[in-house]
PDB file of C-alpha atoms in Angstrom:
ATOM      1  CA  MET A  22       7.695 -30.833 -28.801  1.00 44.00           C
ATOM      2  CA  ALA A  23       6.824 -34.827 -28.299  1.00 49.00           C
ATOM      3  CA  ASN A  24       9.304 -35.666 -31.004  1.00 58.00           C
ATOM      4  CA  LYS A  25      12.090 -34.114 -29.268  1.00 75.00           C
ATOM      5  CA  ASP A  26      15.104 -36.484 -28.280  1.00 84.00           C
ATOM      6  CA  PRO A  27      14.621 -37.031 -24.340  1.00 84.00           C
ATOM      7  CA  GLU A  28      18.110 -37.663 -23.720  1.00 84.00           C
ATOM      8  CA  ALA A  29      18.813 -33.913 -25.347  1.00 85.00           C
ATOM      9  CA  VAL A  30      16.330 -32.578 -22.852  1.00 86.00           C
ATOM     10  CA  PHE A  31      18.291 -34.155 -20.103  1.00 84.00           C
ATOM     11  CA  ARG A  32      21.566 -32.750 -21.329  1.00 82.00           C
ATOM     12  CA  GLN A  33      19.891 -29.312 -21.500  1.00 82.00           C
ATOM     13  CA  TYR A  34      19.116 -29.820 -17.952  1.00 79.00           C
ATOM     14  CA  GLY A  35      22.530 -30.709 -16.598  1.00 75.00           C
ATOM     15  CA  GLY A  36      21.360 -34.248 -16.752  1.00 79.00           C
ATOM     16  CA  GLN A  37      19.173 -34.681 -14.148  1.00 80.00           C
ATOM     17  CA  LEU A  38      15.200 -33.607 -14.541  1.00 84.00           C
ATOM     18  CA  ARG A  39      12.356 -33.314 -12.402  1.00 82.00           C
ATOM     19  CA  MET A  40       9.238 -35.589 -13.657  1.00 86.00           C
ATOM     20  CA  SER A  41       7.330 -32.049 -14.118  1.00 86.00           C
ATOM     21  CA  ASP A  42       9.999 -30.777 -16.235  1.00 86.00           C
ATOM     22  CA  ALA A  43       9.985 -34.091 -18.558  1.00 87.00           C
ATOM     23  CA  LEU A  44       6.291 -33.686 -18.824  1.00 88.00           C
ATOM     24  CA  LYS A  45       7.010 -29.685 -19.682  1.00 90.00           C
ATOM     25  CA  ASN A  46       8.856 -30.543 -22.391  1.00 88.00           C
ATOM     26  CA  GLY A  47       7.066 -33.285 -24.033  1.00 88.00           C
ATOM     27  CA  ILE A  48       8.580 -36.476 -22.778  1.00 88.00           C
ATOM     28  CA  THR A  49       5.853 -38.722 -21.341  1.00 87.00           C
ATOM     29  CA  ARG A  50       6.004 -40.899 -18.063  1.00 86.00           C
ATOM     30  CA  TYR A  51       6.146 -43.690 -20.950  1.00 86.00           C
ATOM     31  CA  MET A  52       9.230 -42.392 -22.151  1.00 87.00           C
ATOM     32  CA  LEU A  53      10.959 -41.952 -18.952  1.00 87.00           C
ATOM     33  CA  TYR A  54      10.151 -45.452 -17.601  1.00 86.00           C
ATOM     34  CA  SER A  55      11.102 -46.654 -21.151  1.00 87.00           C
ATOM     35  CA  LEU A  56      14.911 -45.040 -20.695  1.00 87.00           C
ATOM     36  CA  ARG A  57      15.020 -46.214 -17.144  1.00 86.00           C
ATOM     37  CA  ASP A  58      14.253 -49.973 -18.246  1.00 87.00           C
ATOM     38  CA  LYS A  59      17.171 -49.754 -20.911  1.00 87.00           C
ATOM     39  CA  GLY A  60      19.682 -48.191 -18.540  1.00 86.00           C
ATOM     40  CA  LYS A  61      19.880 -44.891 -20.159  1.00 86.00           C
ATOM     41  CA  ILE A  62      18.526 -42.958 -16.877  1.00 86.00           C
ATOM     42  CA  GLU A  63      18.246 -44.005 -13.367  1.00 84.00           C
ATOM     43  CA  GLN A  64      15.876 -42.602 -10.746  1.00 83.00           C
ATOM     44  CA  ILE A  65      17.627 -40.884  -7.878  1.00 77.00           C
ATOM     45  CA  SER A  66      14.760 -40.159  -5.959  1.00 74.00           C
ATOM     46  CA  ARG A  67      10.864 -39.973  -6.276  1.00 76.00           C
ATOM     47  CA  GLY A  68      10.041 -37.959  -9.491  1.00 80.00           C
ATOM     48  CA  VAL A  69      13.918 -36.912 -10.212  1.00 82.00           C
ATOM     49  CA  TYR A  70      15.947 -38.833 -12.909  1.00 85.00           C
ATOM     50  CA  ARG A  71      19.395 -38.860 -14.045  1.00 81.00           C
ATOM     51  CA  LEU A  72      21.327 -39.737 -17.147  1.00 84.00           C
ATOM     52  CA  THR A  73      23.260 -42.896 -16.334  1.00 82.00           C
ATOM     53  CA  ASN A  74      26.370 -41.951 -18.559  1.00 81.00           C
ATOM     54  CA  LEU A  75      27.210 -39.000 -16.216  1.00 74.00           C
ATOM     55  CA  PRO A  76      30.258 -39.078 -13.915  1.00 72.00           C
ATOM     56  CA  PRO A  77      29.508 -39.793 -10.451  1.00 66.00           C
ATOM     57  CA  LEU A  78      27.994 -37.004  -8.681  1.00 59.00           C
ATOM     58  CA  SER A  79      30.114 -34.920  -5.706  1.00 63.00           C
ATOM     59  CA  ASN A  80      27.049 -34.649  -3.745  1.00 75.00           C
ATOM     60  CA  GLN A  81      23.956 -36.264  -4.751  1.00 75.00           C
ATOM     61  CA  ASP A  82      21.830 -35.682  -1.688  1.00 82.00           C
ATOM     62  CA  LEU A  83      22.037 -31.841  -2.011  1.00 86.00           C
ATOM     63  CA  ALA A  84      21.140 -31.610  -5.513  1.00 82.00           C
ATOM     64  CA  THR A  85      18.436 -34.170  -5.315  1.00 81.00           C
ATOM     65  CA  VAL A  86      17.034 -31.967  -2.249  1.00 86.00           C
ATOM     66  CA  SER A  87      17.512 -28.926  -4.322  1.00 86.00           C
ATOM     67  CA  LEU A  88      15.727 -30.378  -7.242  1.00 81.00           C
ATOM     68  CA  ARG A  89      12.927 -31.726  -5.404  1.00 82.00           C
ATOM     69  CA  PHE A  90      12.523 -28.492  -3.215  1.00 85.00           C
ATOM     70  CA  PRO A  91      13.399 -25.653  -5.297  1.00 85.00           C
ATOM     71  CA  ASN A  92      12.720 -23.097  -2.744  1.00 88.00           C
ATOM     72  CA  ALA A  93      14.756 -24.881   0.174  1.00 91.00           C
ATOM     73  CA  VAL A  94      17.710 -23.717   1.557  1.00 95.00           C
ATOM     74  CA  ILE A  95      20.307 -25.859   2.820  1.00 94.00           C
ATOM     75  CA  CYS A  96      20.900 -24.723   6.582  1.00 95.00           C
ATOM     76  CA  LEU A  97      22.118 -25.646   9.884  1.00 95.00           C
ATOM     77  CA  THR A  98      24.530 -28.850   9.791  1.00 93.00           C
ATOM     78  CA  SER A  99      24.352 -29.521   6.442  1.00 93.00           C
ATOM     79  CA  ALA A 100      25.419 -25.840   5.682  1.00 94.00           C
ATOM     80  CA  LEU A 101      28.158 -26.216   8.250  1.00 94.00           C
ATOM     81  CA  SER A 102      29.457 -29.165   6.697  1.00 91.00           C
ATOM     82  CA  TYR A 103      29.174 -27.453   2.999  1.00 91.00           C
ATOM     83  CA  HIS A 104      31.336 -24.947   4.471  1.00 93.00           C
ATOM     84  CA  ASP A 105      33.691 -26.877   6.291  1.00 91.00           C
ATOM     85  CA  LEU A 106      32.872 -25.613   9.639  1.00 93.00           C
ATOM     86  CA  THR A 107      32.302 -28.775  11.219  1.00 92.00           C
ATOM     87  CA  THR A 108      33.545 -32.327  11.987  1.00 90.00           C
ATOM     88  CA  GLN A 109      30.514 -33.685  12.207  1.00 87.00           C
ATOM     89  CA  ILE A 110      28.882 -35.894   9.423  1.00 85.00           C
ATOM     90  CA  PRO A 111      24.881 -34.764   9.118  1.00 86.00           C
ATOM     91  CA  HIS A 112      22.659 -37.832   9.278  1.00 87.00           C
ATOM     92  CA  PHE A 113      20.310 -35.865   7.304  1.00 88.00           C
ATOM     93  CA  ILE A 114      19.714 -32.818   5.171  1.00 90.00           C
ATOM     94  CA  SER A 115      18.220 -29.617   7.205  1.00 92.00           C
ATOM     95  CA  ILE A 116      16.630 -27.371   4.617  1.00 92.00           C
ATOM     96  CA  ALA A 117      15.099 -24.381   5.539  1.00 92.00           C
ATOM     97  CA  VAL A 118      11.544 -23.204   4.219  1.00 91.00           C
ATOM     98  CA  PRO A 119       9.451 -20.197   4.695  1.00 89.00           C
ATOM     99  CA  ARG A 120       6.695 -20.299   7.087  1.00 88.00           C
ATOM    100  CA  GLY A 121       3.651 -21.811   5.386  1.00 83.00           C
ATOM    101  CA  ALA A 122       5.448 -23.688   2.286  1.00 83.00           C
ATOM    102  CA  TYR A 123       4.369 -26.838   0.992  1.00 76.00           C
ATOM    103  CA  LEU A 124       6.838 -29.564   1.476  1.00 74.00           C
ATOM    104  CA  PRO A 125       6.146 -32.765  -0.733  1.00 64.00           C
ATOM    105  CA  ASN A 126       6.973 -35.845   0.739  1.00 69.00           C
ATOM    106  CA  LEU A 127      10.759 -37.599  -0.002  1.00 74.00           C
ATOM    107  CA  SER A 128      11.979 -40.848   0.943  1.00 73.00           C
ATOM    108  CA  TYR A 129      15.540 -40.250   0.286  1.00 75.00           C
ATOM    109  CA  PRO A 130      17.812 -38.246   1.132  1.00 80.00           C
ATOM    110  CA  PRO A 131      16.586 -38.216   4.696  1.00 85.00           C
ATOM    111  CA  ILE A 132      15.557 -34.513   5.622  1.00 88.00           C
ATOM    112  CA  GLN A 133      14.734 -32.206   8.570  1.00 89.00           C
ATOM    113  CA  ASN A 134      13.065 -29.082   7.616  1.00 88.00           C
ATOM    114  CA  HIS A 135      12.685 -25.839   9.519  1.00 90.00           C
ATOM    115  CA  ARG A 136      10.241 -23.153   8.998  1.00 90.00           C
ATOM    116  CA  PHE A 137      11.760 -19.745   9.140  1.00 91.00           C
ATOM    117  CA  SER A 138      10.361 -16.343   9.407  1.00 90.00           C
ATOM    118  CA  LYS A 139      10.314 -14.526   6.091  1.00 91.00           C
ATOM    119  CA  SER A 140      13.356 -12.246   6.812  1.00 91.00           C
ATOM    120  CA  ALA A 141      15.272 -14.845   8.423  1.00 92.00           C
ATOM    121  CA  TYR A 142      14.577 -17.199   5.474  1.00 93.00           C
ATOM    122  CA  HIS A 143      15.354 -14.573   2.526  1.00 94.00           C
ATOM    123  CA  ALA A 144      18.713 -13.111   4.585  1.00 93.00           C
ATOM    124  CA  GLY A 145      22.051 -14.464   3.642  1.00 94.00           C
ATOM    125  CA  ILE A 146      21.050 -16.997   0.722  1.00 95.00           C
ATOM    126  CA  GLU A 147      23.825 -18.102  -1.869  1.00 95.00           C
ATOM    127  CA  GLU A 148      23.440 -20.154  -4.610  1.00 94.00           C
ATOM    128  CA  HIS A 149      26.323 -22.721  -5.485  1.00 92.00           C
ATOM    129  CA  ASN A 150      26.310 -25.086  -8.463  1.00 87.00           C
ATOM    130  CA  ILE A 151      26.466 -28.851  -7.466  1.00 82.00           C
ATOM    131  CA  ASP A 152      26.353 -31.440  -9.848  1.00 76.00           C
ATOM    132  CA  GLU A 153      24.857 -28.711 -12.647  1.00 77.00           C
ATOM    133  CA  VAL A 154      22.126 -28.099 -10.224  1.00 80.00           C
ATOM    134  CA  VAL A 155      21.949 -24.660  -8.623  1.00 86.00           C
ATOM    135  CA  VAL A 156      21.684 -25.246  -4.572  1.00 91.00           C
ATOM    136  CA  LYS A 157      20.707 -22.604  -2.222  1.00 95.00           C
ATOM    137  CA  ILE A 158      22.822 -22.563   0.663  1.00 96.00           C
ATOM    138  CA  TYR A 159      23.015 -19.970   3.664  1.00 96.00           C
ATOM    139  CA  SER A 160      26.591 -18.108   3.748  1.00 95.00           C
ATOM    140  CA  ALA A 161      28.745 -19.088   6.664  1.00 94.00           C
ATOM    141  CA  GLU A 162      27.924 -16.158   8.971  1.00 94.00           C
ATOM    142  CA  LYS A 163      24.322 -16.911   8.483  1.00 95.00           C
ATOM    143  CA  THR A 164      24.822 -20.449   9.382  1.00 95.00           C
ATOM    144  CA  ILE A 165      26.549 -19.832  12.422  1.00 95.00           C
ATOM    145  CA  ALA A 166      23.876 -17.226  13.572  1.00 94.00           C
ATOM    146  CA  ASP A 167      21.195 -20.000  12.884  1.00 95.00           C
ATOM    147  CA  CYS A 168      22.923 -22.640  14.585  1.00 95.00           C
ATOM    148  CA  PHE A 169      23.245 -20.384  17.888  1.00 95.00           C
ATOM    149  CA  LYS A 170      19.438 -20.146  17.388  1.00 95.00           C
ATOM    150  CA  TYR A 171      18.680 -23.621  17.075  1.00 94.00           C
ATOM    151  CA  ARG A 172      21.397 -24.294  19.807  1.00 93.00           C
ATOM    152  CA  ASN A 173      19.338 -26.709  21.982  1.00 94.00           C
ATOM    153  CA  LYS A 174      18.419 -28.673  19.017  1.00 93.00           C
ATOM    154  CA  ILE A 175      21.904 -29.552  17.585  1.00 92.00           C
ATOM    155  CA  GLY A 176      23.913 -29.116  20.538  1.00 92.00           C
ATOM    156  CA  MET A 177      26.354 -26.246  21.774  1.00 94.00           C
ATOM    157  CA  ASP A 178      29.294 -28.289  21.039  1.00 93.00           C
ATOM    158  CA  ILE A 179      28.477 -28.228  17.455  1.00 93.00           C
ATOM    159  CA  VAL A 180      28.086 -24.426  17.326  1.00 93.00           C
ATOM    160  CA  LEU A 181      31.344 -23.782  19.501  1.00 93.00           C
ATOM    161  CA  GLU A 182      33.235 -25.757  17.058  1.00 93.00           C
ATOM    162  CA  ALA A 183      31.837 -23.915  13.839  1.00 93.00           C
ATOM    163  CA  LEU A 184      32.686 -20.776  15.392  1.00 92.00           C
ATOM    164  CA  LYS A 185      36.388 -21.648  16.324  1.00 91.00           C
ATOM    165  CA  PHE A 186      36.608 -23.219  12.845  1.00 92.00           C
ATOM    166  CA  TYR A 187      35.219 -19.753  11.055  1.00 91.00           C
ATOM    167  CA  ARG A 188      37.484 -17.648  13.501  1.00 89.00           C
ATOM    168  CA  ALA A 189      40.141 -19.618  12.103  1.00 89.00           C
ATOM    169  CA  ARG A 190      39.633 -18.438   8.332  1.00 85.00           C
ATOM    170  CA  LYS A 191      40.952 -15.317   6.698  1.00 81.00           C
ATOM    171  CA  GLN A 192      37.525 -14.437   5.342  1.00 83.00           C
ATOM    172  CA  PHE A 193      36.269 -13.694   9.213  1.00 86.00           C
ATOM    173  CA  ASN A 194      33.590 -11.461   8.803  1.00 86.00           C
ATOM    174  CA  LEU A 195      32.785  -9.877  12.274  1.00 87.00           C
ATOM    175  CA  GLN A 196      30.435  -7.197  10.763  1.00 89.00           C
ATOM    176  CA  ALA A 197      28.071  -9.802   8.861  1.00 90.00           C
ATOM    177  CA  LEU A 198      28.196 -12.056  11.760  1.00 90.00           C
ATOM    178  CA  LEU A 199      26.684  -9.672  14.114  1.00 91.00           C
ATOM    179  CA  LYS A 200      24.231  -8.570  11.545  1.00 94.00           C
ATOM    180  CA  TYR A 201      22.891 -12.174  11.210  1.00 94.00           C
ATOM    181  CA  ALA A 202      22.898 -12.295  14.988  1.00 92.00           C
ATOM    182  CA  GLU A 203      20.825  -9.437  15.269  1.00 92.00           C
ATOM    183  CA  LEU A 204      18.480 -11.081  12.667  1.00 91.00           C
ATOM    184  CA  CYS A 205      18.350 -14.005  14.371  1.00 91.00           C
ATOM    185  CA  ARG A 206      17.958 -12.468  17.765  1.00 93.00           C
ATOM    186  CA  VAL A 207      20.744 -14.042  19.231  1.00 93.00           C
ATOM    187  CA  GLU A 208      23.239 -11.441  19.470  1.00 91.00           C
ATOM    188  CA  LYS A 209      22.933 -11.466  23.479  1.00 92.00           C
ATOM    189  CA  VAL A 210      23.813 -15.185  23.380  1.00 92.00           C
ATOM    190  CA  MET A 211      26.558 -14.640  20.993  1.00 88.00           C
ATOM    191  CA  ALA A 212      28.088 -11.922  22.410  1.00 88.00           C
ATOM    192  CA  PRO A 213      30.131 -13.465  25.441  1.00 89.00           C
ATOM    193  CA  TYR A 214      31.612 -16.384  22.934  1.00 87.00           C
ATOM    194  CA  LEU A 215      32.190 -13.631  20.222  1.00 82.00           C
ATOM    195  CA  GLU A 216      34.360 -11.424  22.911  1.00 81.00           C
ATOM    196  CA  THR A 217      36.724 -14.549  23.835  1.00 82.00           C
ATOM    197  CA  ILE A 218      37.619 -14.947  20.061  1.00 75.00           C
ATOM    198  CA  ILE A 219      38.340 -11.574  19.138  1.00 70.00           C
TER     199      ILE A 219
END
């Protein structure tokens, strides 16, 4: 496998590759560094490389985090931003991981991790293809319930803005919202706000 064309391996992975995946496919560290020095690939994060002849990334930060942390799920303000439920621009990528999960170090993009219980972590995950990378993001309804749970950390104004934007959508799903509110144990907190918008 060592004689396999490194650029073909990159294309097979959508143009982006983790160091561990490169090594599994017979691409040595020396070959990676040589490709980088020749300008054929660029290092977009520690241990993550990308072909330079690809079009610019639409959301490099989400793709990078998902490549580095395959078990991470984009949550809270980052998920609100992805779902267009906020006017805020997140200063870091919020990710959810199961309690007890190992997180390697990442210098860029800045991340804020939240450890969720097993049931809260697995509920409401959607997979989106961003820049040829599968990115796990919580659904809009699960994100709103999570935001109510973390309202003291992210601010009630952001939570209420998200609820208002969500209510204005045609895909408003009260049953899903109530299901995730119960799962996150915030149904009593959410009830007065839901009553005012319905």
